[in-house]
Coordinates of C-alpha atoms in Angstrom, one line a residue:
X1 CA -5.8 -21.1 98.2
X2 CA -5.7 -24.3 96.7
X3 CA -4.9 -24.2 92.5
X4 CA -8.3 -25.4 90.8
X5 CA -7.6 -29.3 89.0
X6 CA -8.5 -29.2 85.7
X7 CA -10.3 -32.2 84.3
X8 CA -8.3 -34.0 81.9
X9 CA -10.5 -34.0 78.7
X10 CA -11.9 -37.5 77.7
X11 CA -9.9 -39.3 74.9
X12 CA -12.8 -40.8 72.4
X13 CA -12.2 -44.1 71.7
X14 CA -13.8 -47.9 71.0
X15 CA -15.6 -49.4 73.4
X16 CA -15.3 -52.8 73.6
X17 CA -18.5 -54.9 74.1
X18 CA -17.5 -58.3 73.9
X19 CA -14.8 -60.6 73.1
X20 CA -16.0 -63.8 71.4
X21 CA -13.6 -66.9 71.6
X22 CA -14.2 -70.5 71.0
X23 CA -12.8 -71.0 67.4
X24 CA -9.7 -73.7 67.3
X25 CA -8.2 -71.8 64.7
X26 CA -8.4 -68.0 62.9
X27 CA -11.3 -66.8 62.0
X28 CA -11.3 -66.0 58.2
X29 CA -14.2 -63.7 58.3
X30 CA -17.1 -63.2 60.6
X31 CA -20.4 -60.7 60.0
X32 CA -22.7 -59.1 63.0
X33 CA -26.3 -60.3 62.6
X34 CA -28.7 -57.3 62.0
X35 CA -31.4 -56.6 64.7
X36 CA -29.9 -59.5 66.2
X37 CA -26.9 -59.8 69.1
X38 CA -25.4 -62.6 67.3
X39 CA -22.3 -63.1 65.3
X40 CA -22.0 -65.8 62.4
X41 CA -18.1 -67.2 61.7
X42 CA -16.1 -68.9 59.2
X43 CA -12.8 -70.3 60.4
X44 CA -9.8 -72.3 59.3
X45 CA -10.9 -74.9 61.6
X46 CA -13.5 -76.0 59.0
X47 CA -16.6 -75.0 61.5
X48 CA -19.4 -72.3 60.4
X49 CA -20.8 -70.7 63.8
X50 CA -23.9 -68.8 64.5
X51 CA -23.5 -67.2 68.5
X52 CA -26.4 -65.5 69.7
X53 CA -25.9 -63.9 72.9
X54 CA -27.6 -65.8 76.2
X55 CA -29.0 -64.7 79.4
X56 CA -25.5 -64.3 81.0
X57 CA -24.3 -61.8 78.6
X58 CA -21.6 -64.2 76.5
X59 CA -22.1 -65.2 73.4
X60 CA -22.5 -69.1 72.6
X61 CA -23.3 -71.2 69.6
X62 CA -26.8 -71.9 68.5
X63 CA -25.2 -73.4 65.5
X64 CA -21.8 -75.0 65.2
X65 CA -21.5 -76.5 61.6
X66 CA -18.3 -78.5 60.2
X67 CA -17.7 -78.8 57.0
X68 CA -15.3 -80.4 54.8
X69 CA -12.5 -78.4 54.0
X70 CA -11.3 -75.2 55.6
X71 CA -14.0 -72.8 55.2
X72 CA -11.6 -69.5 54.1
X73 CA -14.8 -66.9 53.5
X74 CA -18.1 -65.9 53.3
X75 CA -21.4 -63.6 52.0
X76 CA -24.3 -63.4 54.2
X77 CA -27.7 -61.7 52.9
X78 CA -30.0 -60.5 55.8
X79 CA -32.8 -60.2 53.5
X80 CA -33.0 -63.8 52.3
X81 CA -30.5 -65.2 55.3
X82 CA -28.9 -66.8 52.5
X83 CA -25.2 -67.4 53.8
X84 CA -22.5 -68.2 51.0
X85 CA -19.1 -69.9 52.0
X86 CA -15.9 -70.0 50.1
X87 CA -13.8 -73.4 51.1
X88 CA -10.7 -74.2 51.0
X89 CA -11.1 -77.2 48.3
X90 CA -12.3 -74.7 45.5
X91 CA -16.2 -74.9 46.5
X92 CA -19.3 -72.3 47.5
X93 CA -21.2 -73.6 49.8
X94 CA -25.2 -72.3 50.1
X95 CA -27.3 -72.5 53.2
X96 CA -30.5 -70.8 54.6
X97 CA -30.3 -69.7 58.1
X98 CA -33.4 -70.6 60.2
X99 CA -35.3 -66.8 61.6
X100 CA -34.5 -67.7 64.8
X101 CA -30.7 -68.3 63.9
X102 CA -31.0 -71.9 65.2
X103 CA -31.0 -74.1 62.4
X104 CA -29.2 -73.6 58.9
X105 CA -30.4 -75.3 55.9
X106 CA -28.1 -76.6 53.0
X107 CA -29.5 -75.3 49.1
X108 CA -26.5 -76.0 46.6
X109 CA -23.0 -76.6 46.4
X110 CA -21.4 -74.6 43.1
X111 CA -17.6 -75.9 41.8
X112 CA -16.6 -72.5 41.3
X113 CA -12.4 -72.5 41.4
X114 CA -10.0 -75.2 41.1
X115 CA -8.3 -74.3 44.7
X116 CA -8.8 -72.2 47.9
X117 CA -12.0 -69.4 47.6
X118 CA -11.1 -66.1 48.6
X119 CA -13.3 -64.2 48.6
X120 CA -17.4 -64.1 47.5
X121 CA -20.3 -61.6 47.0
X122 CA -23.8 -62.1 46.9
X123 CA -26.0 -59.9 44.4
X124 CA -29.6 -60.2 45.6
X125 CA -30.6 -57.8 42.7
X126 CA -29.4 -60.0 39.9
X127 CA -29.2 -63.3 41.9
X128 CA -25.6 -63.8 41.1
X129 CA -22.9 -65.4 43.1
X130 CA -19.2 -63.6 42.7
X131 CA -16.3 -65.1 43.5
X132 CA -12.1 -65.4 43.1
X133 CA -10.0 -67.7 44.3
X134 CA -6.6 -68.6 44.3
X135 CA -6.4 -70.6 41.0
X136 CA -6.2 -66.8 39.7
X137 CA -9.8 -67.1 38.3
X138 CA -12.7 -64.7 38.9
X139 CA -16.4 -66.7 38.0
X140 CA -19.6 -65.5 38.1
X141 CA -22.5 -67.7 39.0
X142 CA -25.9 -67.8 38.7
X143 CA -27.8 -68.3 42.3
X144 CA -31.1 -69.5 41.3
X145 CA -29.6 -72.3 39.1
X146 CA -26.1 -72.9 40.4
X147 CA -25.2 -72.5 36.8
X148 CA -21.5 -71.2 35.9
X149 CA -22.8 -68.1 33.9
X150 CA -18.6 -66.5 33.4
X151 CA -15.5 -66.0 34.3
X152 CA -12.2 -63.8 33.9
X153 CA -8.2 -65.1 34.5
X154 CA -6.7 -62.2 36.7
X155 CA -3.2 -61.5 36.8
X156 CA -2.4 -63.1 40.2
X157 CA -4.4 -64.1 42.9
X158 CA -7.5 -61.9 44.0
X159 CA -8.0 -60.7 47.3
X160 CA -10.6 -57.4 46.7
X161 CA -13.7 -57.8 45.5
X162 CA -16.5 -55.4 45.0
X163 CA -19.6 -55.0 43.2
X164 CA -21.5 -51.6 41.7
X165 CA -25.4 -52.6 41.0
X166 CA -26.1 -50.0 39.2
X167 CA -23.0 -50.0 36.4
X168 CA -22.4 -53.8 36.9
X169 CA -19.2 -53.4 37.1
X170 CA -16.9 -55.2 39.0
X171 CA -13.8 -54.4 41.1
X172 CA -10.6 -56.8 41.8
X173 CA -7.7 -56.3 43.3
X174 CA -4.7 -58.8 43.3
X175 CA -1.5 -59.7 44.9
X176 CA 0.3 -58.1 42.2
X177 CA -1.3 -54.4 43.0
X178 CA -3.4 -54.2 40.5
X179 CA -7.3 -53.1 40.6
X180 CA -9.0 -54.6 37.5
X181 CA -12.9 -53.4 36.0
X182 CA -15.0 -55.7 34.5
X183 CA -17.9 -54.8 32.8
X184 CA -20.4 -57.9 33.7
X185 CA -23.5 -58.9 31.4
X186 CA -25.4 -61.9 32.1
X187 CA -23.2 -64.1 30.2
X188 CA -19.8 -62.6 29.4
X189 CA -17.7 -59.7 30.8
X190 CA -15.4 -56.7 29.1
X191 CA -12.1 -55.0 30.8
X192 CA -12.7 -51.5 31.4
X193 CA -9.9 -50.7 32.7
X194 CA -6.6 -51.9 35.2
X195 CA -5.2 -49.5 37.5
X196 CA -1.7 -50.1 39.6
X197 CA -1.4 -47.4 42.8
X198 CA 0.2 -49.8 45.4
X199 CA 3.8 -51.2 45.7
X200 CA 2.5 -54.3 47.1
X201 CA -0.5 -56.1 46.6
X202 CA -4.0 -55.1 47.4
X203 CA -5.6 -57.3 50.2
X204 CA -9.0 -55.6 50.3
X205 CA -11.0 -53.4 48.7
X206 CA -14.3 -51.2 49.6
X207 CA -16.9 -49.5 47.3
X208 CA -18.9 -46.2 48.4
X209 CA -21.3 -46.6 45.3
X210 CA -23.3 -42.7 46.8
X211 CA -19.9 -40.9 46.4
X212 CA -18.3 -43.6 43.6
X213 CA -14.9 -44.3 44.9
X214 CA -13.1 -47.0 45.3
X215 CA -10.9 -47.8 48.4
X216 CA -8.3 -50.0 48.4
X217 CA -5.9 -51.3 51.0
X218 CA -2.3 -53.0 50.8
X219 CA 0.3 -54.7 52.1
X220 CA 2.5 -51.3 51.4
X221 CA 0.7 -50.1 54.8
X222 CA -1.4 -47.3 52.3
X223 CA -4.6 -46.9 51.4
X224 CA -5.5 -45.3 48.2
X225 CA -8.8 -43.7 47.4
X226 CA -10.0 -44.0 44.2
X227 CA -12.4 -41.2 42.1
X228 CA -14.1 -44.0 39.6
X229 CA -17.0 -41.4 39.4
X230 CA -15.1 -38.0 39.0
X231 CA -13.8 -38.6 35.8
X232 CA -10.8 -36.5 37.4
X233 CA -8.7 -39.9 37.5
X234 CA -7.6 -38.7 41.3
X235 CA -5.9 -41.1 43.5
X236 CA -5.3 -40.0 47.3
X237 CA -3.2 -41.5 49.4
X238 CA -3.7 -42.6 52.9
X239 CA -0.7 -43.3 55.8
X240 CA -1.6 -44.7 58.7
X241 CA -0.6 -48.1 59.5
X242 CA 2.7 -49.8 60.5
X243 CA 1.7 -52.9 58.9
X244 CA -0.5 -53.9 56.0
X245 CA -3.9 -53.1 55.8
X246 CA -6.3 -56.1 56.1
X247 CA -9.2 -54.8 56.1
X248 CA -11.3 -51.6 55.0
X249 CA -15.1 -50.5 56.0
X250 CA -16.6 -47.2 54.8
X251 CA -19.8 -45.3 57.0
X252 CA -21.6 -43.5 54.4
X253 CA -23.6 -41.6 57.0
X254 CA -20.8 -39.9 58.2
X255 CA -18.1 -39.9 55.4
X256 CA -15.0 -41.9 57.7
X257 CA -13.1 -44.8 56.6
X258 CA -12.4 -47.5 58.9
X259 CA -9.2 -49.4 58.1
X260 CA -7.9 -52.2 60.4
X261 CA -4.3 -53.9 59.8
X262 CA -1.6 -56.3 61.0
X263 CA -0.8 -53.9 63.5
X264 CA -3.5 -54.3 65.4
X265 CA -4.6 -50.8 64.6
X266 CA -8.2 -49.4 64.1
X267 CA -7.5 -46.0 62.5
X268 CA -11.1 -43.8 61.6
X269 CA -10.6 -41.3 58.5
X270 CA -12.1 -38.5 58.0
X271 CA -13.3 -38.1 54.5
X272 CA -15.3 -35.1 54.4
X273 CA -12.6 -32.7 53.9
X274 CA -10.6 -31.2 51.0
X275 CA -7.7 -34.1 50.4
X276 CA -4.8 -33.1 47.8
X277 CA -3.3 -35.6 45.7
X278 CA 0.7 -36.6 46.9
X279 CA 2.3 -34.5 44.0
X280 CA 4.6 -36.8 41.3
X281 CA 8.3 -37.7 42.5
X282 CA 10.8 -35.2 40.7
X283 CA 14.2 -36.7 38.6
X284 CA 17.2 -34.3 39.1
X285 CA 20.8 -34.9 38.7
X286 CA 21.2 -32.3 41.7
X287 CA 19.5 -31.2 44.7
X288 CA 16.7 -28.7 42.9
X289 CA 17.2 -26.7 46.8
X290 CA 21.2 -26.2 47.2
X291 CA 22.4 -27.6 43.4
X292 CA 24.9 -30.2 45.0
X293 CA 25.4 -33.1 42.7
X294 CA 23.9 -36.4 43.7
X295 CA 26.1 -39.4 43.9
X296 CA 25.7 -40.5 40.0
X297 CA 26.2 -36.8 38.8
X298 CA 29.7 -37.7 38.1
X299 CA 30.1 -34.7 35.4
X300 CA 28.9 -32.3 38.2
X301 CA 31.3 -33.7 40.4
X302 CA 34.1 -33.4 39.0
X303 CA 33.2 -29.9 37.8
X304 CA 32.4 -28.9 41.0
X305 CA 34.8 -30.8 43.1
X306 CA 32.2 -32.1 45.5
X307 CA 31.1 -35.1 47.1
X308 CA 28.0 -36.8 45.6
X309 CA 24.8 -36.9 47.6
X310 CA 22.1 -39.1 48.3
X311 CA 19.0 -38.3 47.1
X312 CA 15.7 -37.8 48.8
X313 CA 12.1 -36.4 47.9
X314 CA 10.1 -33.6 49.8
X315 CA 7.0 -35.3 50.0
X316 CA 4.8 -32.1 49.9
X317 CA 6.3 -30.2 46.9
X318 CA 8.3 -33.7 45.5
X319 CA 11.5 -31.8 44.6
X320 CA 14.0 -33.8 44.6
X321 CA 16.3 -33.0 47.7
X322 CA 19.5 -33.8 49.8
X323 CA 19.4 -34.5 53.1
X324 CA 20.9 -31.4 54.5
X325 CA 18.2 -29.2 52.3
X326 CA 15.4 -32.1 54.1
X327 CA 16.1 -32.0 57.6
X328 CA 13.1 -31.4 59.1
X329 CA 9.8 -34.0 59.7
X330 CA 6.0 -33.0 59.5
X331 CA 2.8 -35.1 59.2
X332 CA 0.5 -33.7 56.5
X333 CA -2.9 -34.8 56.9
X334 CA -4.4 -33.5 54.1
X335 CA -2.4 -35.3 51.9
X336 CA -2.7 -38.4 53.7
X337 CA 0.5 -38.4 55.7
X338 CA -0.8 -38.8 59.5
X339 CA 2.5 -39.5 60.7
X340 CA 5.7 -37.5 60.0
X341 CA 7.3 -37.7 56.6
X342 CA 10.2 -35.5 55.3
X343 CA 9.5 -32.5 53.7
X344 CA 12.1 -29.6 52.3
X345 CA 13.1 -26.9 54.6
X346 CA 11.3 -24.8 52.6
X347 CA 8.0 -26.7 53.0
X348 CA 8.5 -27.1 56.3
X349 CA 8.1 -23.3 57.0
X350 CA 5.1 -23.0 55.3
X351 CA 3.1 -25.6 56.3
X352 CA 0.9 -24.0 59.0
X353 CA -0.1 -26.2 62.8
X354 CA -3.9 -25.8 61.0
X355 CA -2.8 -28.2 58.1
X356 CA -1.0 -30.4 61.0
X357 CA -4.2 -31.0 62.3
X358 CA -5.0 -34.9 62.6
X359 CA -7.7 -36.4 60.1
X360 CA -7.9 -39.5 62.2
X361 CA -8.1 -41.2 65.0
X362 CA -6.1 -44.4 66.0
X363 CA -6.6 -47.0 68.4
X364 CA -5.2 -50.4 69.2
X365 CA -7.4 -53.7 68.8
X366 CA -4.8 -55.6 70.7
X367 CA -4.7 -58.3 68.0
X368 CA -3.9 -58.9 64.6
X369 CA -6.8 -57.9 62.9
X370 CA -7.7 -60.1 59.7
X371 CA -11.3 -58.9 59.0
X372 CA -13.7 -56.2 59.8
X373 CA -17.6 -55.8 59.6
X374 CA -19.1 -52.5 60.6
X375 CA -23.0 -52.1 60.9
X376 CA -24.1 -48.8 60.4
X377 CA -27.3 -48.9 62.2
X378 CA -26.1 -49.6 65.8
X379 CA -22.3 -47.9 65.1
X380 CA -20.7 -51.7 65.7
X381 CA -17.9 -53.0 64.4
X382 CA -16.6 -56.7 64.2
X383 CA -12.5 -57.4 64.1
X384 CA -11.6 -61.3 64.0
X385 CA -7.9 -61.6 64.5
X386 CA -5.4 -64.5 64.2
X387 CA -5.6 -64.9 67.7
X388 CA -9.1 -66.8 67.2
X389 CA -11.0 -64.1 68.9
X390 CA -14.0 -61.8 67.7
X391 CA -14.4 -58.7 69.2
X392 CA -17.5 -56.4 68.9
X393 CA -16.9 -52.9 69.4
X394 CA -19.3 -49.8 70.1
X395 CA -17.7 -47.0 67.6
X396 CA -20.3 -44.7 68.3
X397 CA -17.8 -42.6 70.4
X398 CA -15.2 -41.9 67.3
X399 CA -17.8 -42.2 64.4
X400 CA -20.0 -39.8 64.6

């Protein structure tokens, strides 16, 4: 009697939907159009593109724009089809997009930074334009009148911003890895407060305002997630990426994280269940396991007539350890660590396969993702890469 085949069970992954390709050089940032199949670009090639997908089922420009400097981002508002562009010569650009997407309008022109925009946010509430760029300046400015209403000098160059409505307060993060809050009133701003979680520098940054916490991303390959409404000051860390994270979206609906990076990888968190903060690095002169000296313990050393080691740190109990007493590897998800980190022999035995369970999912874009756009109502997401190519993915499979 023949054995019975087993189906292999189905792997959930992205589907892709389309690649979009046309653009002479990257594309800094790119949105889906709601209710619409159509995509609107920025790129370093100085064009701003509107595709709307034809009869054949690619996607082709109904609007194909140039203007004069690098366009380096943008802020599009569905609601008023306002579209906002950041150039590369310091200046926000406003149009009005046509409601068949065929035509766009210019309104104003602000002079908001003294070199390259990085990044903007439209506020339909308040009708204020937000903006940083690299001349290390954050400026806020009024959209009715194109009037400069404020501005803030950040500690290096910005590259995260975010906006809460209902506090007004503003989020930046900077190259330095730093997250600065600014109060914001119509005409002048107060520090809150700066917070520093990253070793490198934060390239972007994402608000949940339901749940109030910030996420930020950073070159360090981590995210951190932030509990700005908790009032508990927790910071959890998340380890997912062999590169730096570009780029960060968040589905309310369902609690997952998207985060996107240099690697090319689309990994989907799972927020909805009990993280732990990564517990504070120990100091020791010793290992705190086995009491061998470590290498600058030369009063132990001599005592003891041993070699000095090097030392290491368990990262789920943060004892500091040698190598012999830290021999083992484990991922532990619920502190963030989806891959394997070291732990101490001890931990190691008492970390159960439950708490190994995954808390995400990963998947390759097969390009160097530089930014993301997810829309929530049809489970799509939008990765433009430095290889000039938008892609439009179904995610409906992995968030769910």
């Amino acid at each position: 009697m023949a054995a019975e085949i087993q189906p292999k069970p189905l792997t959930r992954k992205p589907i892709l939907l389309q690649r979009v390709e046309g653009s002479q050089d990257v594309v800094n940032m790119a949105v889906i159009v709601p209710k619409e199949e159509g995509v609107i670009s920025v790129s370093e090639d100085r064009t701003v593109r509107v595709w709307l997908k034809r009869d054949s089922g690619q996607y082709w420009p109904s609007i194909y724009h140039v203007m004069p400097s690098p366009c380096s981002c943008m802020s599009f508002n569905p609601e008023t089809r306002r579209l906002s562009i950041g150039l590369d010569n310091g200046t926000i650009s406003e149009f009005i997009l046509s409601e068949d997407y065929n035509k766009m309008t210019p309104v104003k022109n602000y002079q908001a930074h003294q070199s390259r925009v990085t990044m903007i946010q439209f506020v339909l509430e308040l009708e204020w334009v937000l903006s940083t760029g690299q001349d290390k300046q954050f400026a806020w400015h009024c959209s009715e009148s194109g009037q400069r209403l404020g501005g803030y000098r950040t500690s290096a160059v910005a590259s995260g911003l975010q906006f809460d409505v209902e506090t007004r307060h503003v989020f930046i993060g900077d190259q330095s890895g730093q997250v600065t809050i600014l109060k914001l009133e119509q005409e002048n701003c107060t520090l809150v407060t700066t917070f520093r979680g990253h070793t490198g520098g934060v390239t972007a940054l994402c608000w949940d305002p339901v749940q109030r916490v910030l996420f930020s991303g950073s070159s360090d390959h981590s995210v951190i997630m932030w509990d700005i409404g908790g009032r508990k000051g927790t910071a959890i860390e998340l380890q997912g990426h062999n590169d730096k994270v570009q780029a960060l979206s968040y589905a309310q609906h369902t609690r997952q994280l998207i985060s996107c990076g240099g690697d090319g990888g689309i990994v989907v968190w799972n927020m909805d269940v009990e993280r732990q903060e990564t517990p504070e690095w120990l100091d020791s002169d010793s290992c705190q396991k086995c009491d061998q000296p470590f290498f600058w313990n030369f009063k132990q050393m001599w005592d003891s007539k041993k070699i000095g080691l090097r030392q290491h740190h368990c990262r789920k109990c943060g004892k500091a350890v040698c190598g012999k007493c830290s021999s083992k590897r484990s991922p532990i998800p619920l502190m963030g660590f989806e891959f394997e980190v070291r732990v101490c022999d001890s931990c190691h035995e008492a970390i159960t396969d439950e708490e190994r369970a995954p808390t995400a999912t990963f998947h390759d874009s097969k390009h160097n993702i530089v930014h993301v756009h997810f829309d929530a109502t049809r489970g799509w997401l939008l990765t433009s890469g430095t290889d000039k190519v938008i892609k439009l993915w179904d995610m409906t499979p992995v968030v769910s």
